[in-house]
């Protein structure tokens, strides 16, 4: 039975956790307190519409979560939770904003905990250095313009929760050699890996990485490596079998319930050259993001394909580094050596698995636009940052202790510089470049609602104009949100709600709308729509 830690040690640990949460909250709140949450963008708008639709529509929509797989994502529990939250929160902007900020705090805490756990300095010697590196690295990653875009869209909750789970797994893997109750930790790691599959399709990559770590330990014990795990091989085997069975069944659902058809209209065909091209360019793209530079290379399928030699070099370097970590390592103690080796295996397999999943998707549904998006989109950049961060921390393990103080100071400087730069960006740059003239979805929706109210008061049909600039989907217009309008304008089910297509209105009819619905022109201005053209 494991020896219980003294009370003062446990109290100090809880105090540190409390201070970490408070510091993370302060950083997130100061940086993103004016966050404009895009609650009507793309799928978030779809969820809002269905959440205010008749019960039959909601039931059919809810059933589709369990009977279909979308683009490799079979996450019925996560979609169901998001749908019920949408029904509960509705159009209350403060609720959505607070949720997104809370997710940002959770991500900051997870990042700090991971870097601190993976750092090779014992707490008794130089704890300040470890905290400096962890704090600086966290601020450097969190305080970026792309993170603002990441937090703004509520549907990014799946990527955010996946990242928190991935960082928790990486933290547990790095700390596993030092843990006392390893059997319990092994089962918790397996459970966390499987839980990630219910959040995002990339959860499969976390499962594969976890199984690779378990297999590495079990094989290592047979050749004289990972000696401290010799009495835990049974727990590793049981956890591996259970995880493999559950993940296998979940993966079968992902493929069996997929509805997407291959897209034949494409100008490129994904090959192994694109695979290695992505491998080579991801470190560069992540570095540009970390240092706040958005105007990188003009990505294209041809550029990515022609960069395959760079990807081969990067892949070979990663394999060489992981083999070195497994064979010898560079830490003085066996515990730290095992920690670095397991983290290296986890990060490498996670990175390769994510790239293989991208390759599978591009082979089934090739899209050059999506291919470019992997190197620029927040939903891809940040998950890949998690994998590369693990490999980077493993490389730091080779830095002599004497120089780690310099590393700590450098990370702190970079971190606080990132905070200052992001605050400057938020106050000076973002107001000039943000879409929709700086208006939030809620502000635009108020004009939509007011336009509908004015039209009904004038006994006119509600003008139906495109909302694509706000939602991102060409098929979404005001009529699409009719259930939401009915709810907010308190229109009963028996009362008719008429719409008229703006393109079919005559000049006289349009002039009448401009006179009787003054909110319409303001709405069009925010959406950059020209409503005064000829009919």
XYZ file of C-alpha atoms in Angstrom:
535
model
C 0.000 0.000 0.000
C 1.368 3.400 -1.032
C 2.564 5.658 1.786
C 0.304 8.666 2.276
C 1.910 12.063 1.789
C 2.181 14.423 4.789
C -0.655 16.891 5.255
C 1.540 19.937 4.615
C 2.658 18.505 1.266
C -0.938 17.971 0.161
C -1.953 21.435 1.352
C 0.929 23.029 -0.534
C -0.057 21.152 -3.693
C -3.666 22.332 -3.471
C -2.422 25.870 -2.863
C -0.278 25.656 -5.997
C -3.240 24.377 -8.016
C -5.399 27.224 -6.728
C -2.773 29.818 -7.614
C -2.373 28.253 -11.066
C -6.116 28.456 -11.760
C -6.266 32.070 -10.552
C -3.251 33.056 -12.662
C -4.722 31.324 -15.723
C -8.047 33.076 -15.181
C -6.292 36.439 -14.900
C -4.329 35.915 -18.124
C -7.357 34.700 -20.098
C -9.713 37.372 -18.759
C -7.300 40.259 -19.365
C -6.535 39.074 -22.902
C -9.985 37.958 -24.070
C -12.481 39.904 -21.942
C -13.913 41.500 -25.116
C -14.311 38.208 -26.937
C -17.021 38.296 -29.624
C -18.526 34.822 -29.537
C -19.803 33.709 -32.956
C -22.893 31.871 -31.736
C -24.550 31.836 -35.184
C -21.537 30.811 -37.235
C -21.816 27.623 -39.309
C -22.802 24.592 -37.201
C -23.421 26.749 -34.129
C -26.143 28.566 -36.058
C -27.576 25.239 -37.189
C -27.771 24.064 -33.582
C -29.517 27.322 -32.590
C -32.082 26.916 -35.343
C -32.892 23.302 -34.480
C -32.941 24.029 -30.738
C -35.872 26.400 -31.345
C -37.631 24.185 -33.902
C -40.632 21.898 -33.274
C -40.047 18.819 -31.157
C -40.153 16.445 -34.148
C -37.295 18.322 -35.838
C -35.247 18.233 -32.649
C -35.777 14.485 -32.216
C -34.680 13.753 -35.796
C -31.636 15.986 -35.373
C -30.723 14.342 -32.071
C -31.115 10.871 -33.610
C -28.693 11.780 -36.404
C -25.907 12.187 -33.832
C -26.125 8.455 -33.114
C -26.803 7.144 -36.619
C -24.282 9.062 -38.728
C -20.561 9.781 -38.765
C -19.410 13.108 -40.184
C -15.953 13.456 -41.759
C -14.477 10.812 -39.478
C -16.130 12.171 -36.327
C -18.493 9.845 -34.492
C -19.123 11.786 -31.290
C -22.799 11.404 -30.346
C -22.230 12.208 -26.679
C -20.344 15.432 -27.416
C -22.853 16.581 -30.052
C -25.731 15.775 -27.700
C -24.124 17.759 -24.878
C -23.544 20.748 -27.184
C -27.138 20.563 -28.414
C -28.575 20.542 -24.890
C -26.296 23.415 -23.874
C -27.554 25.357 -26.906
C -31.155 24.751 -25.838
C -30.286 25.902 -22.329
C -28.155 28.953 -23.200
C -30.087 30.074 -26.261
C -28.985 33.518 -27.444
C -27.598 34.626 -24.067
C -24.234 35.976 -25.164
C -22.756 36.160 -21.658
C -23.300 32.435 -21.107
C -21.495 31.501 -24.301
C -18.696 33.963 -23.612
C -18.166 32.681 -20.072
C -18.102 29.103 -21.315
C -15.465 29.887 -23.928
C -13.349 31.769 -21.388
C -13.645 28.837 -18.968
C -12.389 26.521 -21.703
C -9.473 28.899 -22.252
C -8.647 28.753 -18.546
C -8.816 24.946 -18.627
C -6.485 24.837 -21.618
C -4.007 27.188 -19.928
C -3.996 25.051 -16.766
C -3.526 21.867 -18.814
C -0.648 23.411 -20.787
C 1.111 24.605 -17.654
C 0.653 21.259 -15.889
C 2.010 19.365 -18.886
C 5.119 21.506 -19.312
C 5.756 21.459 -15.558
C 5.324 17.677 -15.309
C 7.545 16.995 -18.303
C 10.284 19.341 -17.167
C 13.371 17.466 -15.953
C 14.246 19.560 -12.879
C 13.435 18.205 -9.415
C 11.267 20.515 -7.334
C 13.766 20.495 -4.453
C 16.599 21.925 -6.546
C 15.284 24.730 -8.735
C 11.464 24.877 -8.764
C 11.479 28.492 -9.962
C 13.141 27.480 -13.236
C 10.514 24.826 -13.932
C 7.685 27.216 -13.144
C 9.291 29.899 -15.319
C 9.546 27.581 -18.314
C 5.993 26.287 -17.803
C 4.522 29.757 -17.366
C 6.435 31.239 -20.278
C 5.549 28.374 -22.618
C 1.882 28.598 -21.642
C 1.677 32.337 -22.285
C 3.591 31.960 -25.546
C 1.021 29.477 -26.875
C -2.140 30.990 -25.375
C -1.457 34.642 -26.184
C -1.793 34.534 -29.974
C -4.176 36.107 -32.516
C -5.142 32.621 -33.703
C -6.249 31.726 -30.160
C -8.737 34.596 -30.332
C -10.253 33.010 -33.449
C -10.103 29.625 -31.734
C -12.121 30.766 -28.711
C -14.649 32.864 -30.632
C -16.468 29.996 -32.318
C -18.375 27.821 -29.797
C -18.124 24.777 -32.053
C -14.388 24.723 -31.371
C -15.306 23.303 -27.970
C -14.566 19.839 -29.334
C -11.004 20.754 -30.325
C -10.480 22.569 -27.022
C -11.683 19.646 -24.901
C -9.647 17.247 -27.055
C -6.535 19.348 -26.420
C -7.194 19.362 -22.674
C -7.553 15.563 -22.701
C -4.441 15.197 -24.881
C -2.408 17.365 -22.517
C -3.765 15.432 -19.525
C -2.703 12.174 -21.182
C 0.745 13.538 -22.023
C 1.115 14.768 -18.433
C 0.144 11.357 -17.057
C 2.541 9.585 -19.432
C 5.406 11.885 -18.420
C 4.675 11.371 -14.716
C 3.919 7.645 -14.911
C 7.444 6.463 -13.927
C 7.264 8.601 -10.763
C 3.723 7.714 -9.705
C 3.104 5.472 -6.706
C -0.182 3.789 -7.634
C 0.731 2.946 -11.219
C -1.967 0.331 -11.805
C -4.715 2.842 -11.084
C -2.961 5.446 -13.237
C -2.685 3.004 -16.143
C -6.436 2.372 -16.111
C -7.161 6.099 -15.838
C -4.893 6.803 -18.815
C -6.725 4.181 -20.880
C -10.104 5.622 -19.850
C -9.002 9.152 -20.747
C -7.753 7.993 -24.146
C -11.059 6.320 -24.961
C -13.032 9.322 -23.678
C -11.244 11.489 -26.246
C -12.891 9.481 -29.039
C -16.256 10.785 -27.830
C -15.043 14.367 -28.257
C -13.307 14.419 -31.643
C -12.302 12.053 -34.407
C -8.671 12.756 -33.524
C -9.324 10.837 -30.326
C -8.366 7.768 -32.342
C -4.848 9.211 -32.631
C -4.680 9.547 -28.835
C -5.803 5.926 -28.445
C -3.090 4.733 -30.841
C -0.455 6.815 -29.035
C -1.570 5.428 -25.661
C -1.459 1.843 -26.916
C 2.015 2.520 -28.332
C 3.195 3.668 -24.889
C 1.722 0.592 -23.182
C 3.289 -1.712 -25.782
C 6.658 0.028 -25.451
C 6.659 -0.522 -21.689
C 5.621 -4.184 -21.962
C 8.246 -4.957 -24.595
C 10.845 -2.925 -22.736
C 10.434 -4.950 -19.550
C 11.403 -8.067 -21.513
C 14.729 -6.621 -22.650
C 15.815 -5.049 -19.377
C 14.260 -1.618 -19.949
C 11.587 0.001 -17.747
C 12.488 -2.300 -14.856
C 10.241 -0.387 -12.460
C 7.204 -1.466 -14.516
C 7.919 -5.195 -14.326
C 5.215 -5.747 -11.696
C 2.662 -3.720 -13.665
C 2.661 -5.601 -16.973
C -0.621 -7.346 -16.120
C -2.403 -4.025 -15.631
C -0.864 -2.749 -18.869
C -2.066 -5.822 -20.766
C -5.608 -5.655 -19.369
C -5.885 -1.919 -20.048
C -4.552 -2.407 -23.590
C -7.042 -5.165 -24.425
C -10.019 -3.219 -23.055
C -8.935 -0.012 -24.787
C -8.333 -1.846 -28.064
C -11.786 -3.466 -27.935
C -13.667 -0.265 -27.112
C -11.722 1.870 -29.572
C -12.086 -0.789 -32.264
C -15.866 -0.822 -31.878
C -15.959 2.976 -31.935
C -13.776 3.100 -35.052
C -16.064 0.573 -36.758
C -18.971 2.956 -36.136
C -16.943 5.826 -37.600
C -16.514 3.959 -40.877
C -19.829 2.083 -41.021
C -21.988 5.158 -40.368
C -20.091 7.569 -42.633
C -22.295 9.269 -45.220
C -19.814 11.408 -47.131
C -19.193 10.587 -50.768
C -15.794 11.065 -52.427
C -15.470 14.430 -54.129
C -14.539 13.861 -57.758
C -14.327 17.585 -58.594
C -10.813 18.365 -57.440
C -7.689 19.676 -59.081
C -5.265 17.591 -57.097
C -4.836 14.057 -55.823
C -3.379 13.436 -52.387
C -0.178 11.351 -52.488
C 2.667 10.387 -50.181
C 4.425 13.582 -51.303
C 1.694 15.685 -49.703
C 1.950 13.573 -46.538
C 5.646 14.291 -46.067
C 5.173 17.870 -47.257
C 2.742 18.467 -44.398
C 5.171 16.813 -42.001
C 7.899 19.198 -43.094
C 5.826 22.365 -43.047
C 3.952 21.878 -39.768
C 6.888 22.951 -37.523
C 7.302 26.096 -39.613
C 3.574 26.870 -39.578
C 3.342 26.327 -35.807
C 6.366 28.583 -35.248
C 4.768 31.340 -37.333
C 1.643 31.047 -35.213
C 3.540 31.116 -31.903
C 5.366 34.291 -32.886
C 2.172 35.900 -34.181
C 3.110 36.009 -37.872
C 0.078 35.243 -40.049
C 1.425 36.222 -43.495
C 3.453 33.069 -44.124
C 3.985 31.279 -47.443
C 1.133 31.119 -49.930
C 0.222 27.511 -49.309
C -0.803 25.347 -52.254
C -0.992 21.634 -52.991
C 1.981 22.001 -55.342
C 4.144 23.766 -52.748
C 3.298 21.160 -50.111
C 3.944 18.286 -52.517
C 7.300 19.674 -53.663
C 8.455 19.947 -50.041
C 8.432 16.186 -49.437
C 12.257 15.991 -48.991
C 11.950 18.386 -46.042
C 9.306 16.124 -44.531
C 11.516 13.066 -44.950
C 14.339 14.813 -43.105
C 12.001 15.861 -40.275
C 10.546 12.338 -40.003
C 14.002 10.750 -39.947
C 15.153 13.206 -37.281
C 12.128 12.378 -35.112
C 12.718 8.627 -35.423
C 16.401 9.051 -34.598
C 15.585 11.181 -31.571
C 12.982 8.721 -30.238
C 15.328 5.761 -30.746
C 18.027 7.629 -28.847
C 15.581 8.362 -26.014
C 14.585 4.686 -25.837
C 18.110 3.291 -25.966
C 20.017 5.642 -23.716
C 18.386 8.966 -23.016
C 20.368 11.727 -21.402
C 18.837 12.091 -17.952
C 20.887 11.097 -14.963
C 18.189 9.097 -13.179
C 16.311 6.097 -14.572
C 13.007 7.718 -13.640
C 13.639 10.812 -15.746
C 15.065 8.721 -18.569
C 11.921 6.575 -18.667
C 9.730 9.679 -18.529
C 11.490 11.241 -21.511
C 11.365 8.012 -23.516
C 7.638 7.452 -22.940
C 6.791 11.067 -23.738
C 8.844 10.859 -26.941
C 7.020 7.703 -28.057
C 3.624 9.190 -27.190
C 4.296 12.447 -29.067
C 5.773 10.769 -32.148
C 2.950 8.246 -32.545
C 0.349 10.954 -31.903
C 1.868 13.162 -34.598
C 2.079 10.371 -37.181
C -1.428 9.121 -36.381
C -2.905 12.584 -36.857
C -1.151 12.940 -40.209
C -2.374 9.509 -41.315
C -5.939 10.510 -40.426
C -5.528 13.658 -42.536
C -4.258 11.510 -45.404
C -7.287 9.197 -45.095
C -9.671 12.129 -45.216
C -7.945 13.739 -48.188
C -7.941 10.443 -50.091
C -11.695 10.090 -49.539
C -12.660 13.753 -49.879
C -9.805 15.616 -51.598
C -9.936 19.385 -51.244
C -7.009 21.706 -51.878
C -8.683 24.352 -49.734
C -8.823 21.919 -46.808
C -5.209 20.916 -47.444
C -4.116 24.533 -47.063
C -6.330 24.866 -43.998
C -4.343 22.229 -42.119
C -1.404 24.663 -41.999
C -3.395 27.805 -41.184
C -6.649 26.903 -39.417
C -6.762 27.137 -35.601
C -8.664 23.845 -35.355
C -5.632 22.055 -36.853
C -2.703 24.211 -35.747
C -3.347 23.901 -32.027
C -3.923 20.109 -31.891
C -0.696 19.594 -33.836
C 1.037 22.023 -31.482
C 0.290 19.582 -28.636
C 2.155 16.764 -30.412
C 5.111 18.942 -31.359
C 5.257 20.429 -27.861
C 5.867 16.958 -26.432
C 8.786 16.377 -28.793
C 10.181 19.829 -27.998
C 10.092 19.182 -24.264
C 11.858 15.868 -24.806
C 14.603 17.771 -26.612
C 14.918 20.163 -23.657
C 15.722 17.138 -21.504
C 19.155 17.107 -23.108
C 19.963 20.658 -21.983
C 22.426 20.707 -19.035
C 20.919 21.848 -15.737
C 23.228 24.854 -15.582
C 21.809 26.229 -18.838
C 18.194 25.533 -17.961
C 18.106 28.749 -15.934
C 18.825 30.631 -19.135
C 16.015 28.672 -20.809
C 13.656 29.657 -17.990
C 14.488 33.347 -18.332
C 14.103 33.141 -22.120
C 10.684 31.482 -21.841
C 9.495 34.125 -19.375
C 10.660 36.934 -21.650
C 8.932 35.356 -24.652
C 5.790 34.715 -22.600
C 5.351 38.232 -21.240
C 6.259 39.666 -24.648
C 3.480 37.537 -26.162
C 0.999 38.896 -23.589
C 1.956 42.485 -24.366
C 1.898 41.924 -28.120
C -1.500 40.225 -27.965
C -2.986 43.061 -25.913
C -1.607 45.547 -28.441
C -3.063 43.457 -31.275
C -6.455 43.335 -29.549
C -6.614 47.106 -29.039
C -4.976 48.423 -32.225
C -5.049 45.807 -35.004
C -8.037 43.546 -34.367
C -10.661 46.360 -34.451
C -9.468 47.249 -37.973
C -9.291 43.738 -39.420
C -12.127 41.926 -37.638
C -14.977 40.896 -39.940
C -18.484 42.383 -40.063
C -17.147 45.864 -39.181
C -16.492 44.681 -35.645
C -20.097 43.723 -34.991
C -20.796 40.595 -32.994
C -23.266 37.925 -34.039
C -25.592 39.149 -31.293
C -25.501 42.710 -32.618
C -26.275 41.544 -36.149
C -29.028 39.300 -34.841
C -30.604 42.266 -33.039
C -30.862 44.024 -36.407
C -32.347 40.880 -37.977
C -34.910 40.678 -35.191
C -35.686 44.399 -35.383
C -36.065 44.225 -39.173
C -38.529 41.352 -38.802
C -40.435 43.248 -36.100
C -40.623 46.386 -38.266
C -41.778 44.420 -41.308
C -44.546 42.684 -39.362
C -45.621 45.993 -37.813
C -45.948 47.441 -41.339
C -47.901 44.351 -42.442
C -45.091 43.362 -44.824
C -43.444 39.956 -45.342
C -40.062 39.635 -43.652
C -37.321 40.406 -46.227
C -35.166 37.337 -46.763
C -31.512 38.227 -47.351
C -28.346 36.150 -47.169
C -26.500 35.841 -43.859
C -23.452 34.157 -45.380
C -21.002 36.893 -44.235
C -21.953 36.065 -40.642
C -22.524 32.301 -40.789
C -20.042 31.246 -43.468
C -22.644 29.057 -45.192
C -24.158 30.246 -48.489
C -27.486 28.496 -47.885
C -28.190 30.267 -44.586
C -30.464 33.304 -44.802
C -32.955 35.011 -42.506
C -35.655 32.473 -43.363
C -33.340 29.689 -42.194
C -33.608 31.105 -38.675
C -37.411 31.307 -38.777
C -37.796 29.057 -35.683
C -35.446 31.323 -33.724
C -37.297 34.434 -34.919
C -40.617 32.918 -33.877
C -39.230 32.233 -30.421
C -37.743 35.692 -29.877
C -40.686 37.608 -31.381
C -43.170 35.408 -29.506
C -44.973 34.355 -32.691
C -47.341 31.489 -31.971
C -47.356 28.313 -34.064
C -50.802 29.182 -35.415
C -49.662 32.611 -36.600
C -48.209 32.718 -40.108
C -44.672 34.051 -40.566
C -44.288 35.154 -44.187
C -41.002 35.857 -45.973
C -40.214 37.416 -49.330
C -37.047 36.856 -51.360
C -35.251 40.172 -51.684
C -34.083 39.408 -55.235
C -37.715 39.186 -56.350
C -38.715 42.557 -54.956
C -39.404 45.398 -57.365
C -37.764 48.790 -56.950
C -40.999 50.195 -55.523
C -41.250 47.364 -53.002
C -37.626 47.838 -51.956
C -38.179 51.564 -51.466
C -41.150 50.721 -49.248
C -38.978 48.430 -47.124
C -36.291 51.109 -46.789
C -38.931 53.558 -45.506
C -40.755 51.232 -43.139
C -37.833 49.012 -42.015
C -34.935 51.382 -41.195
C -32.985 48.559 -39.513
C -32.680 46.742 -42.847
C -30.091 49.116 -44.318
C -28.004 49.025 -41.148
C -28.115 45.220 -41.238
C -27.015 45.234 -44.874
C -24.145 47.609 -44.070
C -22.778 45.293 -41.384
C -23.069 42.316 -43.736
C -21.529 44.256 -46.672
C -24.606 43.541 -48.783
C -25.844 45.871 -51.529
C -29.626 45.931 -51.283
C -30.155 48.959 -53.501
C -29.333 47.289 -56.822
C -31.835 46.901 -59.613
C -34.555 44.336 -59.104
